[in-house]
Short mmCIF file of C-alpha atoms in Angstrom, two decimals:
data_model
loop_
_atom_site.label_atom_id
_atom_site.label_comp_id
_atom_site.label_asym_id
_atom_site.label_seq_id
_atom_site.Cartn_x
_atom_site.Cartn_y
_atom_site.Cartn_z
CA MET A 1 -0.04 0.28 0.18
CA GLY A 2 1.32 3.36 -0.47
CA LEU A 3 0.92 6.16 -3.10
CA ARG A 4 1.25 6.01 -6.41
CA THR A 5 1.36 8.67 -8.86
CA HIS A 6 1.67 9.00 -12.73
CA TYR A 7 1.63 11.82 -15.07
CA GLY A 8 0.57 12.23 -18.82
CA ASP A 9 2.29 14.31 -21.05
CA ARG A 10 3.95 17.50 -20.09
CA GLU A 11 7.14 19.49 -21.14
CA ILE A 12 8.62 18.78 -17.70
CA LEU A 13 7.81 15.50 -16.48
CA LYS A 14 7.15 13.23 -19.39
CA SER A 15 4.55 10.27 -18.08
CA ILE A 16 6.17 9.54 -15.38
CA SER A 17 4.38 6.68 -12.96
CA VAL A 18 6.26 5.53 -9.81
CA THR A 19 5.26 4.37 -6.42
CA ILE A 20 6.20 5.89 -2.88
CA PRO A 21 6.43 3.24 -0.09
CA ARG A 22 4.29 4.28 3.02
CA GLY A 23 6.55 4.41 6.52
CA LYS A 24 9.75 4.75 4.25
CA THR A 25 11.89 7.51 3.44
CA THR A 26 11.88 7.71 -0.41
CA VAL A 27 14.56 9.99 -1.62
CA ILE A 28 13.80 11.91 -5.48
CA LEU A 29 17.15 11.84 -7.14
CA GLY A 30 18.27 14.20 -10.03
CA GLY A 31 20.36 16.64 -11.46
CA SER A 32 19.20 20.15 -11.77
CA GLY A 33 16.23 21.32 -13.52
CA CYS A 34 15.06 17.46 -14.30
CA GLY A 35 11.90 18.53 -12.94
CA LYS A 36 12.10 16.82 -9.28
CA SER A 37 11.31 20.13 -7.59
CA THR A 38 8.14 19.84 -10.23
CA PHE A 39 7.20 16.63 -9.51
CA LEU A 40 6.95 17.42 -5.86
CA LYS A 41 5.40 20.29 -6.30
CA HIS A 42 2.50 17.87 -8.08
CA ILE A 43 2.86 15.67 -5.27
CA ILE A 44 1.87 18.18 -2.70
CA GLY A 45 -1.18 19.59 -5.14
CA LEU A 46 0.47 22.80 -5.75
CA LEU A 47 0.25 22.48 -9.56
CA LYS A 48 -1.93 20.37 -11.54
CA PRO A 49 -0.80 18.25 -14.37
CA THR A 50 -1.81 18.72 -17.65
CA SER A 51 -3.19 14.95 -17.56
CA GLY A 52 -2.54 12.08 -15.73
CA SER A 53 -3.15 11.11 -11.92
CA ILE A 54 -1.55 11.29 -8.47
CA LEU A 55 -3.46 8.43 -6.20
CA ILE A 56 -3.16 9.16 -1.97
CA ASP A 57 -4.68 5.89 -0.24
CA GLY A 58 -6.30 5.25 -3.67
CA LYS A 59 -7.94 8.76 -3.76
CA ASP A 60 -6.82 10.94 -6.99
CA ILE A 61 -5.57 14.37 -5.63
CA THR A 62 -5.97 15.94 -8.92
CA GLY A 63 -9.76 15.86 -9.64
CA MET A 64 -10.14 17.27 -5.97
CA LYS A 65 -12.10 20.17 -5.15
CA GLU A 66 -10.42 23.13 -2.85
CA ALA A 67 -12.30 21.69 0.40
CA GLU A 68 -11.31 18.26 -0.01
CA LEU A 69 -7.64 19.18 -1.30
CA ASN A 70 -7.53 20.87 1.69
CA GLU A 71 -8.22 17.67 4.07
CA VAL A 72 -5.80 15.85 2.59
CA ARG A 73 -3.45 18.86 2.96
CA LYS A 74 -3.99 18.52 6.69
CA ARG A 75 -1.74 15.11 6.61
CA MET A 76 0.91 16.65 4.87
CA GLY A 77 3.78 18.51 6.03
CA VAL A 78 6.41 20.19 3.69
CA LEU A 79 9.61 21.76 4.14
CA PHE A 80 10.55 24.62 1.33
CA GLN A 81 13.95 24.78 0.39
CA GLY A 82 13.81 28.32 2.09
CA ALA A 83 12.06 26.96 5.17
CA ALA A 84 9.12 29.53 4.03
CA LEU A 85 8.63 30.73 7.51
CA LEU A 86 6.26 34.20 7.36
CA ASN A 87 8.67 36.41 8.66
CA SER A 88 5.92 38.81 10.02
CA MET A 89 5.30 36.45 12.44
CA THR A 90 7.33 34.85 15.76
CA LEU A 91 8.84 31.17 15.30
CA ALA A 92 5.90 30.16 17.73
CA ASP A 93 3.57 32.11 15.94
CA ASN A 94 4.56 30.40 12.21
CA VAL A 95 3.93 26.64 14.33
CA ALA A 96 1.04 27.85 15.90
CA LEU A 97 -0.49 28.47 12.54
CA PRO A 98 -1.68 25.26 10.98
CA ILE A 99 -3.24 24.30 14.51
CA ARG A 100 -5.01 27.44 15.14
CA GLU A 101 -6.59 27.42 11.49
CA HIS A 102 -7.18 23.73 11.40
CA THR A 103 -8.24 22.97 15.41
CA GLY A 104 -10.38 24.60 17.53
CA LEU A 105 -8.01 24.00 20.61
CA ASN A 106 -7.63 26.81 23.15
CA GLU A 107 -4.61 28.95 23.03
CA SER A 108 -2.63 26.92 26.37
CA THR A 109 -2.80 23.58 24.39
CA ILE A 110 -1.42 25.33 21.39
CA GLN A 111 1.45 26.93 23.16
CA ILE A 112 2.22 23.21 24.54
CA MET A 113 1.84 21.85 20.95
CA VAL A 114 4.39 24.50 19.92
CA ARG A 115 6.70 23.94 22.48
CA MET A 116 6.82 20.40 21.96
CA LYS A 117 7.21 20.76 18.67
CA LEU A 118 10.09 22.99 18.68
CA ASP A 119 12.26 21.10 21.48
CA LEU A 120 11.74 18.34 18.40
CA VAL A 121 13.97 19.94 16.60
CA GLY A 122 15.76 21.32 18.99
CA LEU A 123 14.92 24.83 18.85
CA SER A 124 13.61 25.35 22.51
CA GLY A 125 13.52 28.88 24.06
CA PHE A 126 13.60 30.27 20.54
CA GLU A 127 9.77 31.00 20.44
CA GLY A 128 9.94 34.70 20.55
CA PHE A 129 12.30 35.05 17.62
CA TYR A 130 11.45 36.22 14.48
CA PRO A 131 12.96 34.13 11.32
CA SER A 132 15.14 37.16 10.28
CA GLN A 133 16.91 36.91 13.15
CA LEU A 134 17.78 33.02 12.91
CA SER A 135 20.49 31.21 10.68
CA GLY A 136 19.79 29.18 7.63
CA GLY A 137 20.09 25.79 9.47
CA MET A 138 17.58 26.92 12.00
CA LYS A 139 15.19 28.57 9.91
CA LYS A 140 15.14 24.83 8.30
CA ARG A 141 14.52 23.05 11.71
CA ALA A 142 11.78 25.71 12.18
CA GLY A 143 10.40 25.04 9.02
CA LEU A 144 10.39 21.42 9.59
CA ALA A 145 8.34 22.15 13.24
CA ARG A 146 5.51 23.74 11.31
CA ALA A 147 5.51 21.05 8.89
CA MET A 148 4.92 18.75 11.79
CA ALA A 149 2.74 20.72 13.81
CA LEU A 150 -0.81 18.54 12.75
CA ASP A 151 1.32 15.54 13.02
CA PRO A 152 1.33 14.68 9.25
CA GLU A 153 1.11 11.24 8.07
CA PHE A 154 3.58 12.36 5.10
CA LEU A 155 6.56 14.70 5.28
CA PHE A 156 7.95 16.38 2.15
CA PHE A 157 11.29 18.01 2.15
CA ASP A 158 12.35 20.27 -1.02
CA GLU A 159 16.46 19.88 -0.88
CA PRO A 160 16.69 20.02 2.76
CA SER A 161 20.23 20.74 2.75
CA ALA A 162 20.44 23.15 -0.03
CA GLY A 163 22.80 26.06 1.49
CA LEU A 164 23.51 24.31 4.48
CA ASP A 165 27.35 23.22 5.79
CA PRO A 166 28.20 19.51 5.56
CA VAL A 167 27.68 19.62 9.78
CA THR A 168 24.33 21.59 9.89
CA ALA A 169 22.89 19.56 6.99
CA ALA A 170 24.08 16.03 8.80
CA GLY A 171 22.41 17.04 11.83
CA LEU A 172 19.13 17.83 9.63
CA ASP A 173 19.42 14.14 7.89
CA GLU A 174 19.91 13.01 11.48
CA LEU A 175 16.65 14.55 12.04
CA ILE A 176 14.73 13.06 8.97
CA LEU A 177 16.14 9.57 10.05
CA ARG A 178 14.56 9.91 13.76
CA LEU A 179 11.31 11.34 12.52
CA ARG A 180 11.04 8.20 10.33
CA ASN A 181 12.23 5.81 12.53
CA VAL A 182 10.00 7.28 15.86
CA PHE A 183 6.83 8.22 14.06
CA ARG A 184 7.09 5.65 11.03
CA MET A 185 6.24 8.96 8.80
CA THR A 186 5.96 8.29 4.97
CA ILE A 187 8.65 10.80 4.07
CA VAL A 188 9.97 12.06 0.39
CA VAL A 189 12.98 13.87 0.01
CA VAL A 190 13.65 15.86 -3.34
CA THR A 191 17.70 16.21 -2.97
CA HIS A 192 20.93 16.13 -5.16
CA GLU A 193 23.04 15.50 -2.42
CA LEU A 194 24.82 12.03 -2.78
CA PRO A 195 25.83 11.45 1.03
CA SER A 196 22.86 12.73 2.54
CA VAL A 197 20.89 10.28 0.14
CA PHE A 198 22.94 7.68 1.22
CA MET A 199 22.40 8.43 4.64
CA ILE A 200 18.75 8.59 4.73
CA ALA A 201 17.39 6.88 1.38
CA ASP A 202 15.22 3.72 2.09
CA TYR A 203 13.92 3.44 -1.16
CA VAL A 204 15.06 5.71 -4.47
CA ILE A 205 13.67 7.34 -7.85
CA MET A 206 16.06 8.99 -10.20
CA LEU A 207 14.61 11.49 -12.33
CA ASP A 208 16.59 12.17 -15.58
CA ALA A 209 15.20 14.67 -18.15
CA GLY A 210 11.97 14.65 -16.85
CA GLU A 211 11.87 10.61 -16.79
CA VAL A 212 12.13 7.88 -14.47
CA ILE A 213 15.97 6.44 -14.90
CA PHE A 214 15.77 4.61 -11.66
CA SER A 215 13.82 3.42 -8.78
CA GLY A 216 14.41 0.74 -5.98
CA SER A 217 16.29 0.60 -3.09
CA LEU A 218 19.81 2.13 -2.42
CA ASP A 219 21.81 -1.45 -3.05
CA ASP A 220 20.20 -2.09 -6.59
CA LEU A 221 21.04 2.07 -7.41
CA ARG A 222 24.88 1.44 -6.59
CA ALA A 223 24.60 -1.93 -8.56
CA SER A 224 22.62 -0.45 -11.58
CA GLY A 225 24.68 -0.50 -14.54
CA ASN A 226 22.89 2.74 -15.94
CA PRO A 227 25.52 4.96 -17.40
CA ARG A 228 23.48 8.30 -16.23
CA ILE A 229 23.16 7.22 -13.08
CA GLN A 230 26.78 5.84 -12.82
CA MET A 231 27.58 9.62 -13.43
CA PHE A 232 25.82 10.51 -10.88
CA LEU A 233 27.42 8.69 -8.27
CA GLU A 234 30.49 9.02 -9.33
CA ARG A 235 30.47 13.14 -9.66
CA LYS A 236 31.41 12.66 -13.64
CA PRO A 237 30.82 15.61 -15.63
CA GLU A 238 28.65 15.25 -18.50
CA GLN A 239 30.80 14.45 -21.53
CA GLU A 240 30.22 17.08 -24.44
CA SER A 241 32.48 16.22 -27.26
CA TYR A 242 31.88 17.41 -30.42
CA SER A 243 34.03 17.96 -33.68
CA PRO A 244 35.88 20.91 -34.62
CA ASP A 245 33.02 21.74 -37.19
CA ASP A 246 30.63 21.79 -34.77
CA TYR A 247 32.22 23.66 -32.95
CA PHE A 248 32.94 26.09 -35.84
CA ARG A 249 29.26 26.16 -36.32
CA ILE A 250 28.45 26.94 -33.10
CA ILE A 251 30.40 30.17 -32.69
CA ALA A 252 29.32 31.10 -36.13
CA GLY A 253 25.69 30.97 -34.44
CA GLU A 254 24.10 28.72 -37.28
CA MET B 1 6.71 34.11 -46.60
CA PRO B 2 3.64 35.03 -44.03
CA SER B 3 1.64 37.45 -46.03
CA ILE B 4 0.99 41.40 -44.44
CA ALA B 5 -2.57 39.83 -43.36
CA GLU B 6 -1.27 36.72 -41.53
CA ASN B 7 1.88 39.42 -39.67
CA LEU B 8 -1.18 41.79 -38.91
CA PHE B 9 -3.12 39.36 -36.96
CA GLY B 10 -0.28 37.61 -35.51
CA CYS B 11 0.76 40.75 -34.33
CA ILE B 12 -2.45 41.54 -32.95
CA GLY B 13 -2.61 38.00 -31.38
CA ARG B 14 0.54 38.43 -29.85
CA LYS B 15 -0.98 41.55 -27.69
CA VAL B 16 -4.05 40.41 -27.04
CA ILE B 17 -4.17 36.66 -25.96
CA PRO B 18 -1.80 37.65 -23.06
CA ILE B 19 -4.24 40.32 -22.06
CA ARG B 20 -6.89 37.77 -22.02
CA ARG B 21 -4.85 35.79 -19.90
CA ASP B 22 -4.43 38.66 -17.21
CA ILE B 23 -8.08 39.45 -17.67
CA HIS B 24 -8.49 35.83 -16.16
CA ASP B 25 -6.08 36.41 -13.50
CA ALA B 26 -7.41 39.69 -12.06
CA ALA B 27 -11.24 38.25 -12.40
CA VAL B 28 -9.70 35.18 -10.24
CA ILE B 29 -8.59 37.51 -7.43
CA ILE B 30 -11.38 39.88 -7.59
CA ASN B 31 -14.05 36.87 -7.43
CA SER B 32 -12.09 35.04 -4.34
CA THR B 33 -11.65 38.00 -2.74
CA PHE B 34 -15.14 38.75 -2.48
CA TYR B 35 -16.12 35.44 -1.80
CA TRP B 36 -13.40 35.20 1.45
CA THR B 37 -14.55 38.66 2.21
CA PHE B 38 -18.65 38.46 2.06
CA VAL B 39 -19.44 34.47 1.71
CA SER B 40 -17.38 32.80 3.45
CA PRO B 41 -17.55 34.25 6.94
CA PHE B 42 -21.16 33.28 7.12
CA ARG B 43 -20.00 29.82 6.52
CA GLY B 44 -18.20 29.52 9.49
CA LYS B 45 -14.65 31.02 7.97
CA PRO B 46 -14.25 34.01 10.06
CA ILE B 47 -12.13 36.71 9.07
CA ARG B 48 -8.73 37.53 10.51
CA LEU B 49 -9.64 40.54 13.11
CA ARG B 50 -6.08 40.88 14.59
CA ALA B 51 -4.52 40.91 11.15
CA SER B 52 -7.19 43.37 10.01
CA ILE B 53 -6.61 45.68 12.95
CA SER B 54 -2.74 45.39 12.18
CA GLU B 55 -3.70 46.68 8.71
CA MET B 56 -5.55 49.41 9.61
CA VAL B 57 -3.18 50.65 11.81
CA LYS B 58 -0.49 50.44 9.44
CA ALA B 59 -2.84 51.37 6.21
CA GLY B 60 -4.80 54.25 8.15
CA TYR B 61 -3.33 55.57 10.90
CA ASN B 62 0.36 55.77 9.87
CA SER B 63 -0.77 57.64 7.02
CA VAL B 64 -2.85 60.66 8.95
CA PRO B 65 0.01 62.85 9.11
CA ILE B 66 0.62 62.64 5.42
CA VAL B 67 -2.71 63.27 4.73
CA ALA B 68 -3.04 66.21 7.15
CA VAL B 69 -0.37 67.92 5.77
CA ILE B 70 -1.71 67.51 2.23
CA SER B 71 -5.21 68.44 2.63
CA LEU B 72 -4.20 71.61 4.38
CA PHE B 73 -2.42 72.21 1.93
CA VAL B 74 -4.70 71.63 -0.78
CA GLY B 75 -7.54 73.45 1.17
CA ILE B 76 -4.80 76.97 1.01
CA ILE B 77 -4.02 76.74 -2.61
CA LEU B 78 -7.76 75.67 -3.42
CA ALA B 79 -9.04 79.09 -1.20
CA LEU B 80 -6.21 81.31 -3.03
CA GLN B 81 -7.22 79.84 -6.44
CA ALA B 82 -10.72 80.55 -5.96
CA ALA B 83 -10.37 84.03 -4.42
CA TYR B 84 -7.88 84.87 -7.59
CA GLN B 85 -11.12 84.54 -9.36
CA LEU B 86 -13.99 85.60 -7.20
CA LYS B 87 -12.50 88.57 -5.88
CA ARG B 88 -12.86 89.82 -9.81
CA VAL B 89 -16.68 89.97 -9.51
CA GLY B 90 -16.50 90.82 -5.54
CA ALA B 91 -17.92 87.61 -4.45
CA LEU B 92 -14.81 86.23 -2.25
CA ILE B 93 -17.49 84.92 0.16
CA TYR B 94 -18.24 81.99 -2.28
CA VAL B 95 -14.96 80.99 -1.77
CA ALA B 96 -16.11 78.85 1.09
CA ASN B 97 -18.64 77.40 -0.89
CA LEU B 98 -15.62 76.18 -3.70
CA VAL B 99 -13.71 75.16 -1.27
CA GLY B 100 -16.35 73.07 0.72
CA VAL B 101 -17.69 71.34 -2.24
CA SER B 102 -14.64 70.43 -3.99
CA ILE B 103 -12.78 69.22 -1.34
CA THR B 104 -15.75 67.57 0.03
CA ARG B 105 -17.09 65.80 -3.05
CA GLU B 106 -13.41 65.46 -5.15
CA LEU B 107 -10.46 65.94 -3.51
CA GLY B 108 -10.76 64.74 -0.40
CA PRO B 109 -11.48 61.12 -1.86
CA ILE B 110 -9.06 61.58 -4.01
CA LEU B 111 -6.16 62.73 -2.57
CA THR B 112 -6.23 60.54 0.36
CA ALA B 113 -6.86 57.62 -2.03
CA ILE B 114 -3.50 58.56 -4.15
CA ILE B 115 -1.67 58.97 -0.95
CA VAL B 116 -2.98 55.52 0.36
CA SER B 117 -2.51 53.80 -2.80
CA GLY B 118 1.54 55.33 -2.90
CA ARG B 119 2.10 53.89 0.97
CA SER B 120 -0.55 50.83 1.15
CA GLY B 121 -0.73 49.59 -2.46
CA SER B 122 2.22 49.07 -3.19
CA ALA B 123 3.13 47.55 0.37
CA PHE B 124 0.40 45.08 -0.44
CA ALA B 125 2.26 44.54 -4.01
CA ALA B 126 6.00 44.34 -2.00
CA GLU B 127 4.35 42.10 0.67
CA ILE B 128 2.49 39.21 -1.00
CA GLY B 129 5.38 39.56 -3.96
CA SER B 130 8.43 38.95 -1.66
CA MET B 131 5.51 36.42 0.04
CA LYS B 132 5.36 34.73 -3.28
CA ALA B 133 8.99 34.65 -4.46
CA ALA B 134 10.07 33.33 -0.80
CA GLU B 135 7.57 30.38 -1.75
CA GLU B 136 5.80 31.60 1.33
CA VAL B 137 2.45 31.77 -0.06
CA ASP B 138 3.14 27.75 -1.37
CA ALA B 139 3.76 27.13 2.06
CA LEU B 140 0.14 28.68 3.41
CA ILE B 141 -1.52 26.46 0.44
CA THR B 142 0.11 23.34 1.23
CA MET B 143 -0.90 24.36 5.40
CA GLY B 144 -4.83 24.47 3.79
CA ILE B 145 -4.76 28.17 4.12
CA ASN B 146 -6.15 30.30 1.66
CA PRO B 147 -3.37 32.99 0.93
CA VAL B 148 -6.29 35.25 -0.45
CA ARG B 149 -8.34 34.91 2.94
CA PHE B 150 -5.00 35.09 5.07
CA LEU B 151 -3.18 37.52 3.39
CA VAL B 152 -5.37 39.87 1.12
CA VAL B 153 -9.47 39.79 3.20
CA PRO B 154 -7.47 41.86 6.21
CA LYS B 155 -6.41 44.55 4.03
CA LEU B 156 -9.58 44.66 1.76
CA ILE B 157 -11.59 45.38 5.18
CA ALA B 158 -8.73 47.80 6.68
CA LEU B 159 -8.82 49.87 3.72
CA MET B 160 -12.71 49.79 2.89
CA ILE B 161 -12.91 51.20 6.98
CA MET B 162 -10.28 53.45 6.74
CA LEU B 163 -10.16 54.53 3.37
CA PRO B 164 -13.36 56.57 4.30
CA ALA B 165 -12.73 57.67 7.47
CA LEU B 166 -9.55 59.23 6.39
CA THR B 167 -11.56 61.24 3.72
CA VAL B 168 -13.40 61.96 6.35
CA PHE B 169 -10.78 63.25 8.12
CA SER B 170 -9.12 64.59 5.32
CA ASP B 171 -12.37 66.95 4.09
CA LEU B 172 -12.32 68.69 7.70
CA ILE B 173 -8.53 69.63 7.81
CA GLY B 174 -9.14 70.54 3.84
CA ILE B 175 -12.09 72.71 4.61
CA PHE B 176 -9.96 74.03 7.93
CA GLY B 177 -7.39 74.85 5.73
CA GLY B 178 -9.80 76.95 3.25
CA PHE B 179 -11.14 78.53 6.67
CA MET B 180 -7.82 79.60 7.78
CA LEU B 181 -6.56 81.44 4.41
CA ALA B 182 -10.19 83.40 4.31
CA THR B 183 -10.03 84.48 7.53
CA THR B 184 -6.61 85.81 7.45
CA THR B 185 -5.31 86.98 4.23
CA LEU B 186 -9.05 87.45 2.63
CA GLU B 187 -10.01 88.90 5.69
CA ILE B 188 -13.46 87.23 5.62
CA HIS B 189 -15.16 86.88 9.06
CA PRO B 190 -14.87 83.64 10.51
CA PHE B 191 -18.46 82.93 11.37
CA ASN B 192 -19.92 84.07 8.02
CA TYR B 193 -17.58 81.81 6.41
CA PHE B 194 -18.46 79.07 8.63
CA GLN B 195 -22.21 79.88 8.21
CA GLN B 196 -21.32 79.80 4.42
CA SER B 197 -19.63 76.65 4.19
CA VAL B 198 -22.68 75.24 6.27
CA GLN B 199 -25.06 76.51 3.69
CA ALA B 200 -23.21 75.26 0.49
CA LEU B 201 -22.69 71.64 2.04
CA LEU B 202 -25.03 68.94 1.27
CA VAL B 203 -24.78 65.58 3.43
CA LYS B 204 -24.87 63.84 -0.40
CA ASP B 205 -21.77 65.73 -1.18
CA VAL B 206 -20.10 64.03 2.19
CA LEU B 207 -21.55 60.86 1.31
CA THR B 208 -20.94 60.42 -2.30
CA GLY B 209 -17.54 60.96 -1.18
CA LEU B 210 -17.57 58.46 1.17
CA VAL B 211 -18.75 55.87 -1.31
CA LYS B 212 -16.13 57.21 -3.97
CA ALA B 213 -13.52 56.83 -0.96
CA CYS B 214 -14.58 52.90 -0.27
CA ALA B 215 -14.27 51.91 -3.81
CA PHE B 216 -10.92 53.33 -4.35
CA GLY B 217 -9.85 51.20 -0.89
CA ILE B 218 -11.44 48.43 -3.16
CA VAL B 219 -9.36 49.02 -6.41
CA ILE B 220 -6.47 49.89 -4.11
CA THR B 221 -6.28 46.13 -2.61
CA ILE B 222 -7.09 44.61 -5.46
CA VAL B 223 -4.27 46.09 -7.77
CA GLY B 224 -2.08 45.61 -5.10
CA ALA B 225 -3.05 41.96 -4.38
CA TYR B 226 -3.15 41.04 -7.84
CA GLU B 227 0.64 42.55 -8.84
CA GLY B 228 1.68 40.48 -5.82
CA PHE B 229 0.44 37.10 -6.52
CA LYS B 230 1.78 37.98 -10.46
CA VAL B 231 5.19 37.32 -8.86
CA GLU B 232 7.17 34.48 -10.45
CA GLY B 233 10.70 35.09 -10.06
CA GLY B 234 12.78 37.02 -7.38
CA ALA B 235 13.55 40.43 -5.83
CA GLU B 236 13.80 42.17 -9.45
CA GLU B 237 10.64 41.45 -10.17
CA VAL B 238 8.85 42.04 -6.52
CA GLY B 239 10.16 45.69 -7.75
CA ARG B 240 8.94 46.31 -11.06
CA ARG B 241 5.50 44.93 -9.73
CA THR B 242 5.69 47.11 -6.87
CA THR B 243 6.06 50.33 -9.44
CA ALA B 244 3.16 48.34 -11.27
CA SER B 245 0.61 48.06 -9.05
CA VAL B 246 1.19 52.32 -8.07
CA VAL B 247 0.67 53.38 -11.47
CA ALA B 248 -1.92 50.60 -12.17
CA SER B 249 -4.44 51.57 -8.91
CA ILE B 250 -3.71 55.54 -9.47
CA PHE B 251 -5.32 55.10 -12.81
CA LEU B 252 -8.16 52.97 -11.86
CA VAL B 253 -8.49 55.25 -8.67
CA ILE B 254 -9.37 58.15 -11.53
CA VAL B 255 -11.58 55.74 -13.85
CA PHE B 256 -13.39 54.73 -11.27
CA ASP B 257 -13.65 58.42 -9.93
CA LEU B 258 -14.70 59.33 -13.45
CA PHE B 259 -17.39 56.58 -13.10
CA PHE B 260 -18.84 57.39 -10.22
CA THR B 261 -18.94 61.22 -10.58
CA THR B 262 -20.47 60.84 -13.91
CA LEU B 263 -23.10 58.40 -12.12
CA PHE B 264 -23.59 60.86 -8.88
CA TYR B 265 -24.36 63.87 -11.46
CA PHE B 266 -27.01 61.85 -13.22
CA PHE B 267 -28.98 60.23 -10.12
CA THR B 268 -28.39 62.27 -7.22
#
């Protein structure tokens, strides 16, 4: 049982069909511009595919009305690339926002929940800070606390380690691992950072130029003979060789 | 080779098709703004009151000084210009009529609207635009919070209330400016000026001004929100959209002014 997504024809994503297993960490891997962020935006319902369907628990979210979709979204948490905290609010208010909007809990309960979530990501004592007063890694962790505010079943990460130093990035990976082990959440991570892939992934989906070129476990990925995958894993640059004639044609602008 | 006619139609098409999309986008924003302001509160999704009040302070209370100064000066200028002509026919007392009526019916609402579109309209576009650029709007959507309800509705409520309030204030200060000039430079007796103003002004004059102000508030909010939500790229586009929102909202304020003035001329 899991969620199954597929697409029809699209410029960026060409008829992708994958299944994301439940209760595991799935990493969506791929070079820049291969469509992995677009893919994520489709799964979380921000973009609508031209054709095709995205099934979550057997229900297609592409045809849903806003109200139904919001019910599904309550079960999801998303950590965006830049954390996307609301700059006009304190950390506590940011984390409390989804709780205030979707539950009728009283203020003292909300405050307790907020402190619990912030403690979970190691940000106790920062309740009254504004996002602009925090470092990049702290913002990411605060974004994670907000994503988990409603105890989601699915957690999505868009490039969690982008723009972080290796130590902070490793700390975030550790946190992701802990979430999966402790809360049994279904986690989907979009990234191109190899060290974190090997650390957190249970299942890997690799995209290249809008197509799925691999899906399977980490060991399968290492054993794969696909030259594109090997290039990615061994960090080889793309070989672009052309003859002197071609080069002449390029610089002549023909 | 395409013929001249084909080129011509192609040219028209390239210009018109994006406009059609802009109209669609604007219609979506207008539609959802009105839905979340006037319909959804009755379906159990209340308006964010605290945010509305904070917007009122930002857009209304904080523009009081600038509105006061500009209205005072315009009142004085208007009295001077009126005196320049009326002195020749020996009807200086009619300065009171001219200042009173033109400020309440026209200049109060429009001056306030232009100041507010420069201050708040641009701020709305910049705020929403930078939130869009930083994926904050996307984050709101994934949290199941409608960005129009969260961001635009408090601003709309704030301007719909504060723009008429500022207009009343601007009317008073403007008339006071005229009064100051008339009683000093023009040597009109204060009581005479006061009585003349009261006689000249009708409740209708003030009310039509306030109706206009309310409409301008809606126009400024919608334009700011529309330009803000249109931001796709980064900081550079936020700046461009902010400028565009000021130009567009001042233009639309004047268009709506023309419309309402014509309407009131024939129907009141």
